[in-house]
Amino acid sequence: MKTIDELLAEGVSGKRVFVRADLNVPLADGVITDDGRIRAVQPTIAKLAEAGARVVVASHLGRPKGAPDPAFTLAPAARRLGELLGTEVAFATDTVGSSAKETVAALADGQVAVIENLRFNAGETSKDDAERGAFADQLAELADLYVGDGFGAVHRRHASVFDLPARLPHAAGYLIATEVGVLKKLTADVKRPYVVVLGGAKVSDKLAVIDELLGKADRILIGGGMAYTFLYAKGYEVGISLLQKDQVEKVTEYMERAERTGVELVLPVDVLASAEFPDLKGKTPAEFVTVDADKIPADKEGLDIGPKTRELYASKIADAETVFWNGPVGVFEHPDYAGGTRAVAQALVDSKAFTVVGGGDSAAAVRTLGFDEKAFGHISTGGGASLEYLEGKELPGIAALEG
């Protein structure tokens, strides 16, 4: 895989460099609530601009239906990028239309532009190779070189991620190089004990990675909504907790396999349970009870791991040499149910291990709860991409950069 430093050594001054970034940031009423992904790609963009490139930044945001939708405009991300770079960033109001062409044509050496949300064009995400390729052809007209640095999208076979690199000389940006290097530490020559913490809502989202990790990890700690399918499989009453009954057979198989192979599969021993899901907007005080994991009342749902489980999980992380964490272990968005996720994050901070926070909600939780990002070994920008890499899948965006 060609590196951006190799590209820079060849000279980029005066050339239009298309940077496929991941500016898919969370917004609340048009205001960015977490700019982590923008900050992550800033070094690549800044280095190219300093070298005199005319930088064309592109990304998706949310899931618009292949047509313009004001709710998903990249304008706020473009403004924030300009603030971080300390310079004006031009913004094109379309992807490959007149605004994009004129905006790119007006760039001087060292200037930066952001084009509108790539998913406003149906060709970006099309499963039809010809339609996707046609859009990639149009994007290629905007640039001379391609730099892939949107790690959060490399598991997608999309036009700007997979097809466009084949049409232009290409290299990997600093972020992708860092992300791939970190993930290799989790899959090859892993320092042990290797502890994995998996949370999130649905166990079905994590089955493939659990399957793969049962042959690699020493301990797997389970939390979040997905934990209740495991507890149900053990014969416990889980009340009205999130439950995927269609996955109970597979979960049972994994628990049996873990026992046979000597992998510690650790489940909550107590939970915070309530009769209703909390109000996440007003964040009014929650009413809950703390109960043992096998005694969840029939009319209540588990919303966070309890104090005994927090201590248990911290003890399982304490002697680790490598820790990977993906998915909050409770409804961290509400202060009354953030204690479990905070305890996991703190255990990683206190650990002497190489710690990796696997993007998505986990990364958001670390920032929301006020942790210093530098206290972790690495905070990924791509939750789904990280998981698919650990599952052993080929990531289309990485394969394209290696081609």
Coordinates of C-alpha atoms in Angstrom, one line a residue:
M1 CA 0.0 0.0 0.0
K2 CA 1.5 3.3 -1.1
T3 CA 1.8 5.8 1.7
I4 CA 1.0 9.5 1.6
D5 CA 4.6 10.3 2.4
E6 CA 5.6 8.5 -0.8
L7 CA 3.0 10.5 -2.7
L8 CA 4.3 13.7 -1.2
A9 CA 7.9 12.8 -2.1
E10 CA 6.8 12.5 -5.7
G11 CA 5.4 16.1 -5.5
V12 CA 1.7 17.2 -5.2
S13 CA 2.1 20.9 -5.7
G14 CA -0.5 22.3 -8.1
K15 CA -2.2 18.9 -8.3
R16 CA -5.8 18.2 -7.4
V17 CA -5.8 15.6 -4.7
F18 CA -9.1 13.9 -3.9
V19 CA -9.2 12.9 -0.2
R20 CA -11.9 10.4 0.7
A21 CA -12.4 11.3 4.4
D22 CA -14.9 10.3 7.0
L23 CA -16.8 13.4 8.1
N24 CA -19.8 11.4 9.2
V25 CA -20.1 13.3 12.5
P26 CA -23.1 13.3 14.8
L27 CA -25.3 16.4 14.6
A28 CA -28.0 17.9 16.9
D29 CA -30.0 20.6 15.2
G30 CA -27.2 21.2 12.7
V31 CA -24.6 21.5 15.5
I32 CA -21.7 18.9 15.6
T33 CA -21.7 17.1 18.9
D34 CA -18.5 15.1 18.3
D35 CA -15.8 16.3 15.9
G36 CA -13.5 13.4 16.4
R37 CA -13.6 12.1 12.9
I38 CA -12.8 15.6 11.5
R39 CA -9.9 16.0 13.8
A40 CA -8.6 12.5 12.8
V41 CA -8.3 13.3 9.1
Q42 CA -7.0 16.9 9.6
P43 CA -3.3 15.8 9.6
T44 CA -3.6 14.3 6.1
I45 CA -5.4 17.3 4.7
A46 CA -3.1 19.8 6.4
K47 CA 0.0 18.0 5.1
L48 CA -1.3 18.0 1.5
A49 CA -2.2 21.7 1.7
E50 CA 1.2 22.6 3.1
A51 CA 2.8 20.8 0.1
G52 CA 0.8 22.9 -2.3
A53 CA -1.9 20.5 -3.3
R54 CA -5.4 21.6 -4.3
V55 CA -7.3 19.4 -1.8
V56 CA -10.8 18.2 -2.6
V57 CA -12.3 16.6 0.4
A58 CA -15.3 14.2 0.1
S59 CA -17.3 12.2 2.5
H60 CA -20.8 10.8 3.3
L61 CA -22.9 11.8 6.3
G62 CA -25.9 9.7 7.5
R63 CA -28.0 7.7 5.2
P64 CA -29.8 10.0 2.7
K65 CA -31.8 8.1 0.0
G66 CA -29.5 8.9 -3.0
A67 CA -30.8 12.5 -3.3
P68 CA -30.1 15.9 -1.7
D69 CA -31.5 16.2 1.8
P70 CA -30.7 19.3 3.9
A71 CA -30.7 17.3 7.1
F72 CA -27.5 15.5 5.9
T73 CA -25.5 18.4 4.4
L74 CA -21.8 18.4 5.0
A75 CA -21.7 22.2 5.4
P76 CA -21.3 22.1 9.2
A77 CA -18.4 19.6 8.8
A78 CA -16.8 21.9 6.2
R79 CA -17.0 24.9 8.6
R80 CA -15.5 22.9 11.4
L81 CA -12.7 21.6 9.2
G82 CA -11.8 25.2 8.3
E83 CA -11.7 26.1 12.0
L84 CA -9.3 23.2 12.7
L85 CA -7.1 24.1 9.7
G86 CA -7.2 27.7 10.5
T87 CA -8.1 28.7 7.0
E88 CA -11.1 29.1 4.8
V89 CA -12.5 25.9 3.3
A90 CA -14.6 26.3 0.2
F91 CA -17.8 24.3 0.0
A92 CA -19.5 22.9 -3.1
T93 CA -23.3 22.5 -2.9
D94 CA -23.3 19.3 -5.1
T95 CA -21.1 16.3 -5.7
V96 CA -20.2 16.3 -9.4
G97 CA -22.3 19.2 -10.7
S98 CA -21.6 22.7 -11.6
S99 CA -20.9 23.8 -8.1
A100 CA -18.3 21.1 -7.5
K101 CA -16.6 21.7 -10.8
E102 CA -16.5 25.5 -10.3
T103 CA -15.3 25.2 -6.7
V104 CA -12.5 22.8 -7.5
A105 CA -11.5 24.9 -10.6
A106 CA -11.2 28.0 -8.4
L107 CA -8.8 26.4 -5.9
A108 CA -5.3 27.8 -5.7
D109 CA -2.3 25.8 -4.6
G110 CA -2.6 24.9 -0.9
Q111 CA -6.3 25.6 -0.7
V112 CA -9.0 23.1 0.5
A113 CA -12.6 22.5 -0.6
V114 CA -15.3 20.1 0.6
I115 CA -17.9 18.8 -1.8
E116 CA -21.4 17.9 -0.7
N117 CA -22.5 14.6 0.8
L118 CA -21.5 11.8 -1.6
R119 CA -24.6 9.8 -0.8
F120 CA -26.8 12.6 -2.3
N121 CA -25.9 10.7 -5.5
A122 CA -27.4 7.2 -5.9
G123 CA -24.3 6.0 -7.7
E124 CA -22.2 6.2 -4.5
T125 CA -23.9 3.3 -2.8
S126 CA -25.3 1.5 -5.8
K127 CA -24.9 -2.3 -6.0
D128 CA -24.8 -2.0 -9.7
D129 CA -21.2 -1.9 -10.8
A130 CA -21.9 0.1 -13.9
E131 CA -23.9 2.8 -12.0
R132 CA -21.3 3.0 -9.3
G133 CA -18.5 3.1 -11.9
A134 CA -20.2 5.9 -13.8
F135 CA -20.3 8.0 -10.6
A136 CA -16.6 7.2 -9.9
D137 CA -15.8 8.4 -13.5
Q138 CA -17.4 11.8 -12.7
L139 CA -15.6 12.1 -9.4
A140 CA -12.3 11.3 -11.1
E141 CA -12.7 14.3 -13.3
L142 CA -12.3 16.5 -10.2
A143 CA -8.8 15.2 -9.3
D144 CA -5.4 14.1 -10.4
L145 CA -4.6 12.0 -7.4
Y146 CA -6.5 10.0 -4.8
V147 CA -5.8 9.7 -1.0
G148 CA -8.0 7.2 1.0
D149 CA -8.3 8.3 4.6
G150 CA -11.9 7.6 5.5
F151 CA -11.4 4.5 7.6
G152 CA -15.0 4.5 8.8
A153 CA -16.1 3.7 5.3
V154 CA -13.4 1.2 4.1
H155 CA -15.7 -1.8 4.7
R156 CA -18.2 -0.4 2.1
R157 CA -18.0 -1.2 -1.6
H158 CA -18.9 2.3 -2.5
A159 CA -17.9 4.4 -5.6
S160 CA -15.6 6.8 -3.7
V161 CA -14.1 4.1 -1.6
F162 CA -13.6 1.2 -4.0
D163 CA -14.1 2.3 -7.6
L164 CA -12.4 5.7 -7.6
P165 CA -8.9 4.5 -6.5
A166 CA -8.8 2.3 -9.6
R167 CA -9.1 5.4 -11.8
L168 CA -6.4 7.6 -10.2
P169 CA -2.9 7.2 -8.8
H170 CA -3.6 6.5 -5.1
A171 CA -2.2 6.3 -1.6
A172 CA -3.3 5.7 2.0
G173 CA -3.6 8.7 4.3
Y174 CA -2.1 8.9 7.8
L175 CA -5.3 7.8 9.5
I176 CA -5.8 4.7 7.5
A177 CA -2.2 3.7 7.9
T178 CA -2.5 4.2 11.7
E179 CA -5.8 2.3 11.9
V180 CA -4.5 -0.7 9.9
G181 CA -1.3 -0.8 12.0
V182 CA -3.3 -0.8 15.2
L183 CA -5.6 -3.6 14.0
K184 CA -2.6 -5.7 13.0
K185 CA -1.6 -5.6 16.7
L186 CA -5.0 -7.1 17.6
T187 CA -4.7 -10.0 15.0
A188 CA -1.0 -10.8 14.7
D189 CA 1.6 -11.4 17.4
V190 CA -0.9 -10.2 20.1
K191 CA 0.5 -9.6 23.6
R192 CA -1.4 -11.6 26.2
P193 CA -3.6 -11.7 28.2
Y194 CA -5.8 -10.4 25.4
V195 CA -9.1 -9.1 26.7
V196 CA -12.1 -8.0 24.5
V197 CA -15.0 -6.0 25.8
L198 CA -18.1 -6.2 23.6
G199 CA -21.3 -4.2 24.2
G200 CA -24.0 -2.5 22.1
A201 CA -27.6 -3.3 21.5
K202 CA -27.9 -6.4 19.3
V203 CA -25.9 -9.6 19.7
S204 CA -26.6 -10.3 16.0
D205 CA -24.2 -7.4 15.2
K206 CA -21.4 -9.1 17.1
L207 CA -21.8 -12.8 16.3
A208 CA -19.2 -12.9 13.5
V209 CA -16.5 -11.2 15.6
I210 CA -17.3 -13.3 18.6
D211 CA -16.9 -16.4 16.4
E212 CA -13.5 -15.2 15.3
L213 CA -12.3 -14.0 18.7
L214 CA -13.2 -17.3 20.4
G215 CA -10.0 -18.5 18.7
K216 CA -7.9 -15.5 19.6
A217 CA -8.9 -13.7 22.8
D218 CA -8.2 -15.0 26.3
R219 CA -11.3 -13.2 27.8
I220 CA -14.4 -11.8 26.3
L221 CA -16.5 -9.5 28.5
I222 CA -20.1 -9.0 27.4
G223 CA -22.3 -6.0 28.3
G224 CA -25.0 -3.8 26.8
G225 CA -28.3 -4.9 25.4
M226 CA -26.6 -7.9 23.7
A227 CA -25.9 -9.4 27.2
Y228 CA -29.5 -10.2 27.8
T229 CA -29.6 -12.8 25.0
F230 CA -26.6 -14.5 26.7
L231 CA -28.3 -14.4 30.1
Y232 CA -31.6 -15.8 28.7
A233 CA -29.6 -18.6 27.1
K234 CA -28.4 -19.5 30.6
G235 CA -32.0 -19.8 31.6
Y236 CA -32.3 -16.5 33.5
E237 CA -35.4 -14.3 33.6
V238 CA -34.5 -11.1 31.7
G239 CA -37.9 -9.3 32.0
I240 CA -38.5 -6.9 29.1
S241 CA -34.8 -6.4 28.4
L242 CA -33.6 -6.4 24.8
L243 CA -33.7 -10.0 23.7
Q244 CA -33.0 -11.7 20.3
K245 CA -34.6 -15.1 20.8
D246 CA -33.6 -16.2 17.3
Q247 CA -29.9 -15.9 18.4
V248 CA -30.2 -18.0 21.6
E249 CA -29.1 -21.2 19.9
K250 CA -26.0 -19.6 18.4
V251 CA -25.2 -17.8 21.7
T252 CA -25.5 -21.1 23.6
E253 CA -23.1 -22.7 21.1
Y254 CA -20.6 -19.9 21.7
M255 CA -20.8 -20.3 25.4
E256 CA -20.2 -24.0 25.1
R257 CA -17.3 -23.5 22.7
A258 CA -15.7 -20.9 25.1
E259 CA -15.8 -23.4 27.9
R260 CA -14.2 -26.1 25.8
T261 CA -11.4 -23.9 24.5
G262 CA -10.6 -22.2 27.8
V263 CA -11.7 -18.7 26.8
E264 CA -13.3 -16.8 29.6
L265 CA -16.7 -15.6 28.5
V266 CA -17.8 -13.2 31.3
L267 CA -21.4 -12.0 31.7
P268 CA -22.9 -9.4 34.0
V269 CA -23.6 -10.6 37.5
D270 CA -25.9 -7.6 38.4
V271 CA -27.7 -5.0 36.4
L272 CA -29.6 -1.7 36.7
A273 CA -33.2 -2.4 35.7
S274 CA -36.1 -0.1 35.1
A275 CA -39.7 -0.4 34.0
E276 CA -39.1 2.1 31.2
F277 CA -36.4 3.3 28.9
P278 CA -34.9 6.6 30.0
D279 CA -35.7 10.0 28.5
L280 CA -32.4 10.8 26.7
K281 CA -33.4 14.4 25.7
G282 CA -34.5 15.9 29.0
K283 CA -32.5 13.3 30.9
T284 CA -34.9 13.4 33.8
P285 CA -33.7 11.3 36.8
A286 CA -34.2 7.6 36.2
E287 CA -36.0 5.2 38.5
F288 CA -34.3 1.8 38.7
V289 CA -33.4 -1.1 40.9
T290 CA -30.1 -2.9 41.1
V291 CA -30.6 -6.6 41.0
D292 CA -28.6 -9.8 40.4
A293 CA -28.4 -10.8 36.7
D294 CA -30.6 -13.9 37.4
K295 CA -33.3 -11.9 39.2
I296 CA -34.4 -9.2 36.7
P297 CA -38.1 -8.5 37.5
A298 CA -40.5 -9.6 34.8
D299 CA -41.7 -6.0 34.3
K300 CA -38.3 -4.4 34.0
E301 CA -35.4 -4.1 31.5
G302 CA -31.7 -4.1 32.1
L303 CA -30.1 -0.7 31.1
D304 CA -26.6 -0.9 32.6
I305 CA -24.3 -3.3 34.3
G306 CA -24.4 -3.1 38.1
P307 CA -21.6 -2.2 40.6
K308 CA -20.5 -5.8 41.2
T309 CA -20.1 -6.3 37.4
R310 CA -18.2 -3.1 37.1
E311 CA -15.7 -4.4 39.7
L312 CA -15.6 -7.8 38.1
Y313 CA -14.9 -6.4 34.6
A314 CA -12.2 -4.0 36.0
S315 CA -10.5 -7.0 37.6
K316 CA -10.6 -9.0 34.3
I317 CA -9.0 -6.0 32.5
A318 CA -6.4 -5.2 35.2
D319 CA -3.7 -7.7 34.2
A320 CA -4.3 -7.5 30.4
E321 CA -1.5 -6.7 27.9
T322 CA -4.0 -6.0 25.1
V323 CA -7.5 -4.7 25.3
F324 CA -10.1 -4.1 22.5
W325 CA -13.4 -2.5 23.4
N326 CA -16.3 -2.1 21.1
G327 CA -19.8 -1.0 22.3
P328 CA -21.0 0.7 25.4
V329 CA -22.2 -1.6 28.2
G330 CA -25.2 0.5 29.2
V331 CA -27.3 3.5 28.0
F332 CA -24.4 5.9 28.6
E333 CA -26.3 8.8 27.0
H334 CA -28.3 9.1 30.3
P335 CA -26.2 10.0 33.4
D336 CA -27.9 7.4 35.6
Y337 CA -27.0 4.6 33.2
A338 CA -23.5 5.8 32.3
G339 CA -21.7 4.2 35.3
G340 CA -21.0 0.9 33.6
T341 CA -19.5 2.4 30.5
R342 CA -17.5 4.9 32.6
A343 CA -16.1 2.0 34.7
V344 CA -15.0 0.1 31.6
A345 CA -13.3 3.2 30.2
Q346 CA -11.6 3.9 33.5
A347 CA -10.4 0.3 33.7
L348 CA -8.8 0.8 30.3
V349 CA -7.2 4.0 31.4
D350 CA -5.9 2.3 34.6
S351 CA -4.5 -0.7 32.7
K352 CA -0.9 -0.9 31.5
A353 CA -2.2 -2.7 28.4
F354 CA -2.2 -1.5 24.8
T355 CA -5.8 -0.3 24.7
V356 CA -8.0 0.2 21.6
V357 CA -11.4 1.8 21.6
G358 CA -13.3 0.4 18.6
G359 CA -15.0 3.5 17.2
G360 CA -18.7 4.3 16.9
D361 CA -20.6 4.6 20.2
S362 CA -17.6 3.6 22.2
A363 CA -15.5 6.5 21.0
A364 CA -18.5 8.8 21.5
A365 CA -18.9 7.5 25.0
V366 CA -15.2 8.2 25.9
R367 CA -15.6 11.8 24.7
T368 CA -19.1 12.3 26.2
L369 CA -17.9 11.1 29.6
G370 CA -14.9 13.5 29.6
F371 CA -12.0 11.1 29.3
D372 CA -8.7 12.3 27.9
E373 CA -8.3 10.6 24.5
K374 CA -4.6 10.4 25.0
A375 CA -5.1 8.1 27.9
F376 CA -6.0 5.3 25.5
G377 CA -3.6 3.5 23.1
H378 CA -5.9 4.2 20.1
I379 CA -9.4 5.4 19.5
S380 CA -10.6 4.1 16.2
T381 CA -12.8 6.2 13.8
G382 CA -14.6 3.1 12.4
G383 CA -16.6 0.8 14.6
G384 CA -18.0 -1.3 11.7
A385 CA -14.7 -1.4 9.8
S386 CA -12.8 -2.4 12.9
L387 CA -15.1 -5.3 13.6
E388 CA -15.0 -6.5 10.0
Y389 CA -11.2 -6.4 10.0
L390 CA -11.2 -8.5 13.2
E391 CA -13.7 -10.9 11.7
G392 CA -11.1 -11.6 9.0
K393 CA -13.1 -10.0 6.2
E394 CA -11.4 -8.2 3.2
L395 CA -12.2 -4.5 3.4
P396 CA -13.0 -3.2 -0.1
G397 CA -11.4 0.3 0.6
I398 CA -8.2 -1.3 1.9
A399 CA -8.0 -3.7 -1.0
A400 CA -8.5 -0.8 -3.5
L401 CA -5.6 1.1 -2.0
E402 CA -3.4 -2.0 -2.1
G403 CA -4.2 -2.5 -5.8

